[in-house]
Coordinates of C-alpha atoms in Angstrom, one line a residue:
Chain A
M401 CA 24.6 -28.0 -25.9
Y402 CA 25.0 -26.5 -22.5
S403 CA 22.4 -27.1 -19.8
T404 CA 20.9 -24.4 -17.5
A405 CA 22.3 -26.4 -14.5
Q406 CA 25.8 -26.4 -15.9
I407 CA 25.8 -22.6 -16.5
L408 CA 24.3 -21.9 -13.0
E409 CA 27.1 -24.0 -11.5
W410 CA 29.7 -22.0 -13.4
L411 CA 28.1 -18.8 -12.3
Q412 CA 28.5 -19.8 -8.6
E413 CA 32.0 -18.3 -9.0
V414 CA 30.5 -14.8 -9.6
K415 CA 30.0 -13.1 -6.2
D416 CA 28.1 -10.0 -5.1
P417 CA 30.8 -7.2 -5.3
E418 CA 29.6 -5.8 -2.0
I419 CA 29.1 -9.2 -0.2
P420 CA 31.9 -11.4 -1.5
A421 CA 30.5 -14.5 0.5
L422 CA 27.4 -14.5 -1.6
S423 CA 27.1 -15.7 -5.2
L424 CA 24.8 -13.9 -7.6
V425 CA 23.0 -17.2 -8.2
D426 CA 22.3 -17.6 -4.5
L427 CA 21.3 -13.9 -4.3
G428 CA 18.5 -14.8 -6.8
V429 CA 19.3 -12.2 -9.4
V430 CA 20.3 -14.4 -12.3
E431 CA 17.8 -15.9 -14.7
I432 CA 18.8 -17.8 -17.7
L433 CA 16.5 -16.9 -20.5
N434 CA 17.8 -18.9 -23.5
I435 CA 20.6 -21.1 -24.5
E436 CA 21.4 -21.7 -28.2
E437 CA 24.7 -23.4 -28.8
K438 CA 27.3 -21.0 -27.3
D439 CA 24.9 -18.1 -27.2
V440 CA 23.5 -17.6 -23.7
K441 CA 20.9 -14.9 -22.9
I442 CA 20.7 -14.0 -19.2
C443 CA 18.5 -11.6 -17.3
L444 CA 20.0 -9.8 -14.4
I445 CA 17.4 -8.6 -11.9
P446 CA 18.6 -5.6 -9.8
T447 CA 18.3 -5.8 -6.0
F448 CA 17.9 -2.2 -4.8
S449 CA 17.3 -0.2 -8.0
G450 CA 20.0 2.3 -7.1
C451 CA 22.6 -0.3 -6.4
P452 CA 25.9 0.9 -7.9
A453 CA 27.3 -2.7 -8.1
L454 CA 24.9 -3.5 -10.9
D455 CA 27.3 -2.8 -13.7
Y456 CA 30.0 -4.8 -12.0
M457 CA 27.7 -7.7 -11.6
K458 CA 26.9 -7.6 -15.3
S459 CA 30.5 -7.5 -16.5
D460 CA 31.5 -10.2 -14.0
I461 CA 28.9 -12.5 -15.4
E462 CA 30.0 -11.8 -18.9
K463 CA 33.6 -12.3 -18.0
C464 CA 33.0 -15.7 -16.3
L465 CA 31.0 -17.1 -19.2
K466 CA 33.4 -15.9 -21.8
E467 CA 36.2 -17.7 -20.0
K468 CA 34.1 -20.9 -20.3
G469 CA 34.0 -20.3 -24.1
L470 CA 30.4 -19.0 -24.2
N471 CA 29.0 -16.0 -25.8
P472 CA 26.8 -14.3 -23.2
T473 CA 24.3 -11.5 -23.5
V474 CA 23.2 -10.0 -20.1
E475 CA 20.2 -7.7 -20.0
V476 CA 19.3 -5.8 -16.9
N477 CA 15.5 -5.7 -16.2
F478 CA 14.1 -3.2 -13.7
Q479 CA 10.6 -4.4 -14.4
K480 CA 11.2 -7.7 -12.7
E481 CA 10.6 -7.7 -9.0
W482 CA 13.3 -8.9 -6.6
S483 CA 12.9 -9.7 -3.0
T484 CA 15.2 -10.9 -0.3
N485 CA 12.9 -14.0 -0.1
M486 CA 14.6 -15.0 -3.4
I487 CA 18.0 -15.6 -1.6
S488 CA 18.7 -19.3 -1.4
K489 CA 19.1 -21.3 1.8
Q490 CA 22.8 -21.6 1.0
G491 CA 22.9 -17.8 0.5
I492 CA 21.4 -17.2 3.9
E493 CA 24.0 -19.4 5.5
N494 CA 26.8 -17.6 3.6
L495 CA 25.5 -14.2 4.8
K496 CA 25.6 -15.4 8.4
S497 CA 29.2 -16.7 8.1
F498 CA 30.2 -13.3 6.5
G499 CA 28.9 -11.7 9.7
L500 CA 25.8 -10.1 8.2
A501 CA 22.4 -10.8 9.9
P502 CA 20.3 -12.3 7.1
P503 CA 16.9 -10.8 6.2
A504 CA 13.9 -12.5 7.7
H505 CA 11.4 -14.1 5.3
I506 CA 8.8 -11.6 4.3
S507 CA 5.2 -12.8 4.5
N508 CA 3.6 -9.3 4.5
D509 CA 5.1 -6.2 2.9
N510 CA 3.5 -4.0 5.6
L511 CA 5.7 -5.6 8.2
L512 CA 9.0 -4.7 6.6
L513 CA 9.8 -2.0 9.0
K514 CA 8.8 -4.0 12.1
M515 CA 11.0 -6.8 10.9
L516 CA 14.0 -4.5 10.7
N517 CA 13.6 -3.8 14.4
E518 CA 13.7 -7.5 15.3
V519 CA 17.0 -8.8 14.1
N520 CA 19.2 -11.4 15.9
C521 CA 22.8 -10.5 16.4
P522 CA 25.0 -12.5 14.0
K523 CA 27.9 -12.6 16.5
C524 CA 26.1 -14.0 19.6
G525 CA 22.6 -14.8 18.4
S526 CA 20.9 -12.6 21.0
S527 CA 17.5 -11.0 20.1
N528 CA 18.2 -8.2 22.5
T529 CA 19.2 -5.8 19.8
Q530 CA 18.3 -2.3 18.6
L531 CA 18.1 -0.7 15.2
L532 CA 20.5 2.2 14.9
N533 CA 19.9 3.2 11.3
P534 CA 17.8 1.7 8.5
F535 CA 20.6 3.0 6.2
G536 CA 24.1 1.6 6.2
P537 CA 27.3 1.4 4.2
T538 CA 25.5 0.0 1.2
L539 CA 21.8 0.4 0.1
C540 CA 21.0 -3.2 1.2
R541 CA 22.3 -2.9 4.7
A542 CA 21.1 -1.5 8.0
I543 CA 23.1 -0.9 11.2
H544 CA 22.1 -2.4 14.6
H545 CA 23.6 -2.7 18.1
C546 CA 23.5 -5.8 20.3
H547 CA 22.9 -5.1 24.0
D548 CA 24.3 -8.5 25.0
C549 CA 27.7 -8.8 23.3
K550 CA 27.9 -5.0 22.9
E551 CA 28.8 -5.3 19.2
T552 CA 27.5 -3.1 16.5
F553 CA 26.6 -5.2 13.5
E554 CA 24.9 -4.9 10.1
S555 CA 22.0 -6.7 8.6
M556 CA 20.7 -7.2 5.1
K557 CA 17.4 -5.3 5.0
P558 CA 14.3 -7.3 4.1
L559 CA 13.0 -6.1 0.7
Chain B
M692 CA -3.1 4.4 -25.2
N693 CA -1.4 7.7 -25.9
L694 CA 2.4 7.2 -25.7
E695 CA 3.3 10.9 -25.9
A696 CA 1.2 11.5 -22.7
I697 CA 3.0 8.5 -21.1
K698 CA 6.4 10.0 -22.0
E699 CA 5.5 13.2 -20.3
L700 CA 4.6 11.3 -17.1
L701 CA 7.9 9.4 -17.2
Y702 CA 9.7 12.7 -17.5
H703 CA 7.8 14.1 -14.4
L704 CA 8.7 11.0 -12.4
G705 CA 12.3 10.6 -13.5
D706 CA 13.2 14.3 -13.2
D707 CA 11.7 14.6 -9.7
E708 CA 13.8 11.7 -8.6
L709 CA 17.0 13.0 -10.3
I710 CA 16.7 16.5 -8.9
M711 CA 15.6 15.3 -5.4
G712 CA 18.4 12.8 -5.4
H713 CA 21.0 15.4 -6.3
R714 CA 19.8 17.7 -3.5
H715 CA 20.0 14.8 -1.0
S716 CA 23.5 14.0 -2.2
E717 CA 24.6 17.5 -1.2
W718 CA 24.3 16.4 2.5
C719 CA 27.1 13.8 1.9
G720 CA 29.9 14.8 4.2
L721 CA 27.9 17.6 5.7
G722 CA 25.1 15.8 7.7
P723 CA 24.5 17.1 11.2
I724 CA 25.3 13.6 12.6
L725 CA 27.0 10.6 10.9
E726 CA 23.7 8.6 10.7
E727 CA 22.0 11.4 8.8
D728 CA 24.9 11.8 6.5
I729 CA 24.6 8.1 5.6
S730 CA 20.8 8.3 5.4
F731 CA 20.7 11.2 2.9
A732 CA 23.5 9.8 0.8
S733 CA 21.6 6.4 0.7
M734 CA 18.3 8.1 -0.2
A735 CA 20.2 10.1 -2.9
Q736 CA 21.5 6.8 -4.4
D737 CA 18.0 5.3 -4.3
E738 CA 16.4 8.3 -6.1
M739 CA 19.1 8.5 -8.8
G740 CA 18.7 4.7 -9.4
H741 CA 15.0 5.3 -9.7
A742 CA 15.5 8.2 -12.1
Q743 CA 17.6 5.8 -14.2
A744 CA 14.9 3.2 -14.2
Y745 CA 12.3 5.7 -15.4
Y746 CA 14.7 7.0 -18.1
M747 CA 15.2 3.5 -19.3
L748 CA 11.4 3.3 -19.9
L749 CA 11.8 6.5 -21.9
Q750 CA 14.7 5.0 -23.8
D751 CA 12.4 2.1 -24.7
L752 CA 10.0 4.7 -26.2
G753 CA 12.8 6.2 -28.3
E754 CA 14.0 9.0 -26.1
G755 CA 17.8 8.5 -26.0
T756 CA 19.9 6.9 -23.3
P757 CA 19.4 7.5 -19.5
D758 CA 22.7 9.5 -19.5
Q759 CA 21.6 11.7 -22.4
I760 CA 18.2 12.3 -20.8
G761 CA 19.6 13.0 -17.3
F762 CA 22.7 15.1 -18.2
G763 CA 22.0 16.4 -21.7
R764 CA 19.2 18.9 -21.1
T765 CA 19.0 22.5 -19.8
A766 CA 16.7 23.8 -17.1
D767 CA 14.0 24.8 -19.5
Q768 CA 13.7 21.1 -20.7
F769 CA 13.2 19.7 -17.2
F770 CA 9.7 18.6 -15.9
N771 CA 10.5 18.3 -12.2
S772 CA 8.2 20.1 -9.7
Q773 CA 9.7 23.3 -8.2
F774 CA 9.5 21.7 -4.8
V775 CA 12.5 19.4 -5.4
E776 CA 14.8 22.0 -6.9
L777 CA 14.8 24.4 -3.9
P778 CA 18.2 24.6 -2.1
N779 CA 18.5 22.3 0.9
G780 CA 18.6 25.2 3.4
E781 CA 18.9 24.2 7.0
Y782 CA 18.8 20.5 7.9
E783 CA 15.2 20.8 9.1
F784 CA 14.0 22.1 5.8
S785 CA 15.7 19.2 4.0
L786 CA 14.1 16.7 6.5
V787 CA 10.6 18.1 6.2
R788 CA 10.9 18.2 2.4
Q789 CA 12.1 14.6 2.4
F790 CA 9.1 13.6 4.5
L791 CA 6.5 15.4 2.3
Y792 CA 8.2 14.2 -0.9
D793 CA 8.4 10.6 0.1
V794 CA 4.8 10.4 1.4
A795 CA 3.8 11.8 -2.1
E796 CA 6.0 9.3 -3.8
H797 CA 4.4 6.5 -1.8
V798 CA 0.9 7.6 -2.8
R799 CA 1.9 8.0 -6.4
L800 CA 3.6 4.6 -6.7
D801 CA 0.7 2.9 -4.9
D802 CA -1.5 4.4 -7.7
L803 CA 0.9 3.4 -10.5
K804 CA 0.8 -0.2 -9.2
N805 CA -2.6 -0.3 -11.0
S806 CA -1.5 1.5 -14.1
A807 CA -2.7 0.3 -17.5
Y808 CA 0.8 0.9 -18.9
E809 CA 2.4 -2.4 -18.0
P810 CA 6.1 -1.4 -17.9
L811 CA 5.3 1.4 -15.4
K812 CA 3.1 -0.8 -13.4
A813 CA 5.9 -3.4 -13.0
L814 CA 8.4 -0.7 -12.1
A815 CA 6.2 0.9 -9.5
T816 CA 5.6 -2.4 -7.9
R817 CA 9.3 -2.8 -7.4
L818 CA 10.0 0.8 -6.3
V819 CA 7.2 1.2 -3.7
R820 CA 8.9 -1.4 -1.5
E821 CA 12.3 0.4 -1.6
E822 CA 10.7 3.7 -0.8
K823 CA 9.3 2.3 2.5
Y824 CA 12.6 2.9 4.1
H825 CA 12.5 6.6 3.1
F826 CA 9.1 6.9 4.5
M827 CA 10.3 5.4 7.8
H828 CA 13.3 7.8 7.9
G829 CA 11.1 11.0 7.5
I830 CA 8.5 10.2 10.1
T831 CA 10.9 8.8 12.6
W832 CA 13.0 12.0 12.7
L833 CA 10.1 14.3 12.6
A834 CA 8.5 12.6 15.6
R835 CA 11.9 12.5 17.4
L836 CA 12.7 16.2 16.8
S837 CA 9.3 17.6 17.4
S838 CA 9.2 16.0 20.8
A839 CA 12.7 17.3 21.7
T840 CA 13.7 20.8 22.8
E841 CA 11.7 24.0 22.3
E842 CA 14.2 25.1 19.7
A843 CA 13.9 21.8 17.8
K844 CA 10.1 22.1 17.8
F845 CA 10.2 25.7 16.7
R846 CA 12.6 24.9 13.9
I847 CA 10.7 21.9 12.6
Q848 CA 7.4 23.8 12.7
H849 CA 8.9 26.7 10.9
A850 CA 10.4 24.4 8.2
L851 CA 6.9 22.8 7.8
N852 CA 5.3 26.2 7.3
Q853 CA 7.8 27.0 4.6
A854 CA 7.8 23.7 2.8
F855 CA 4.1 22.8 2.9
P856 CA 2.7 25.3 0.4
I857 CA 5.4 24.6 -2.1
A858 CA 4.8 20.8 -1.8
F859 CA 1.6 21.2 -3.7
S860 CA 3.6 21.8 -6.8
M861 CA 4.2 18.1 -6.9
F862 CA 0.5 17.7 -8.0
E863 CA 0.4 20.2 -10.8
P864 CA -2.0 18.9 -13.4
T865 CA -1.3 19.1 -17.2
E866 CA -3.3 18.7 -20.3
A867 CA -1.7 15.4 -21.1
M868 CA -2.6 14.2 -17.6
K869 CA -6.3 14.2 -18.7
Q870 CA -5.4 11.8 -21.5
R871 CA -3.5 9.5 -19.0
V872 CA -6.5 9.5 -16.7
Q873 CA -8.7 8.5 -19.6
D874 CA -6.3 5.7 -20.5
S875 CA -6.1 4.5 -16.9
V876 CA -2.4 5.2 -16.8
Q877 CA -2.7 7.2 -13.6
S878 CA -5.3 8.8 -11.3
H879 CA -6.1 12.5 -11.5
E880 CA -3.5 14.6 -9.7
S881 CA -6.2 16.1 -7.5
V882 CA -7.0 12.6 -6.3
L883 CA -3.4 11.9 -5.5
Q884 CA -3.1 15.2 -3.8
S885 CA -6.1 14.4 -1.5
K886 CA -4.7 11.0 -0.6
W887 CA -1.3 12.6 0.1
L888 CA -2.8 15.3 2.3
A889 CA -4.8 12.7 4.3
L890 CA -1.7 10.6 4.9
V891 CA 0.5 13.5 5.9
T892 CA -2.3 14.7 8.3
E893 CA -2.6 11.2 9.8
L894 CA 1.2 10.8 10.2
L895 CA 1.6 14.2 11.8
S896 CA -1.4 13.7 14.2
D897 CA 0.9 11.8 16.5
T898 CA 3.2 14.8 16.8
V899 CA 2.8 18.4 18.0
L900 CA 3.3 19.7 14.5
K901 CA 0.5 21.6 12.8
L902 CA -0.1 22.0 9.1
P903 CA -0.3 25.6 8.2
E904 CA -3.5 27.0 6.6
I905 CA -3.1 27.6 2.9
N906 CA -5.5 29.3 0.4
T907 CA -4.2 28.3 -2.9
F908 CA -2.4 25.2 -4.3
D909 CA -1.0 26.7 -7.5
S910 CA 1.4 29.3 -6.2
F911 CA 4.4 27.2 -7.1
Y912 CA 3.1 25.5 -10.3
G913 CA 5.2 25.7 -13.4
G914 CA 7.7 22.8 -13.1
R915 CA 5.5 20.4 -15.0
M916 CA 5.4 23.0 -17.9
K917 CA 9.2 23.3 -17.7
K918 CA 9.1 26.6 -15.9
H919 CA 11.5 26.7 -13.0
S920 CA 12.9 28.9 -10.2
A921 CA 16.4 30.4 -10.5
H922 CA 17.7 27.4 -8.4
L923 CA 17.5 24.7 -11.1
A924 CA 20.1 26.0 -13.6
P925 CA 23.0 26.2 -11.1
L926 CA 22.1 22.7 -9.8
L927 CA 22.3 21.3 -13.4
D928 CA 25.6 23.1 -14.0
E929 CA 27.1 21.4 -11.1
M930 CA 25.6 18.0 -11.8
T931 CA 26.8 17.9 -15.4
V932 CA 30.3 19.4 -15.0
V933 CA 32.1 16.1 -15.5
I934 CA 30.2 15.0 -18.6
R935 CA 30.4 18.5 -20.1
T936 CA 34.2 18.5 -19.6
D937 CA 34.6 15.1 -21.2
P938 CA 31.5 13.8 -23.0
Q939 CA 33.3 10.5 -23.6
T940 CA 34.0 9.9 -20.0
H941 CA 33.8 6.3 -18.9
W942 CA 31.8 6.1 -15.6

């Protein structure tokens, strides 16, 4: 019998295809629903609903667990809510080391847009930054400019 | 709860998203500045993802796969409002339409967050947060351009005059809607329309833009009854060219 902890540990190998520093487990999108002998049922929670990486995430999870000798079933569930608040502490650290400004913790949905305007530069830490575009190279990223170190950088949008 | 009436609503929602998403995607590579190219392409991706999510709810009710629903129908089988199928026109028309559309979507999702149909309620709760970024996009650019040069003001106002009367087609009521209102699946379209109008008016009050006077709401009705302008069929032809060429295509 495999434990949930063991399977989550194995799944640490599976990274976000668009942010390779971040594992899907740390991203908060993997939920283990049921384990019966070698049959593991997993729920994959989409981040942004239009994210084109979703199918890759699904097949990467399946591949990883098959290599461990398990028989995984992954179901994608759009009815479950996901929020950047579900990213683990380790995940936030990994985002920073990847050079992406992490999303601030959301306490009130109405402040999402305000929060996007107040992002610290991941290169020099300055708060003297400006939002250039709430849309970036992937759905989950926004583009900012730092007035202190003059770098243009990306953040993961709070959602 | 009447499931046939719910299916109709899911077709309205999914088809609006798919067609609006396709129109947005047409700006990819052609945006007036790079940021806008990226913005419209991102919004297109969002809307197509949302269409897929609505079509998955239809699949759960026995209506075929999302690909079959999205790519397997002809224009006379689509339920989108006529507003979203119109060609992009000039950039300012696309921008004004995006603004009016996303304010409507915000109002609609806010309403569906209280739907008695649980799967839709859960999905709306997720989507309303993603749409906030579209909302921000529309109002930011409208405010910026309407306070810029005389030409910019003139063009935005002109686009608003054109788009506004057609936008009411998003709130076309149907017979099945009455059933859904009775089942607490959604609020009456006229209620949603009033909320939308109030919010649009409030958002534009900080700008010099004026909403044009209109006498009738129903001039562009028809979409919800699968009646469309001549613009939808060519759009679908283009959107489905790959899957028609090779139905077994692996995406």
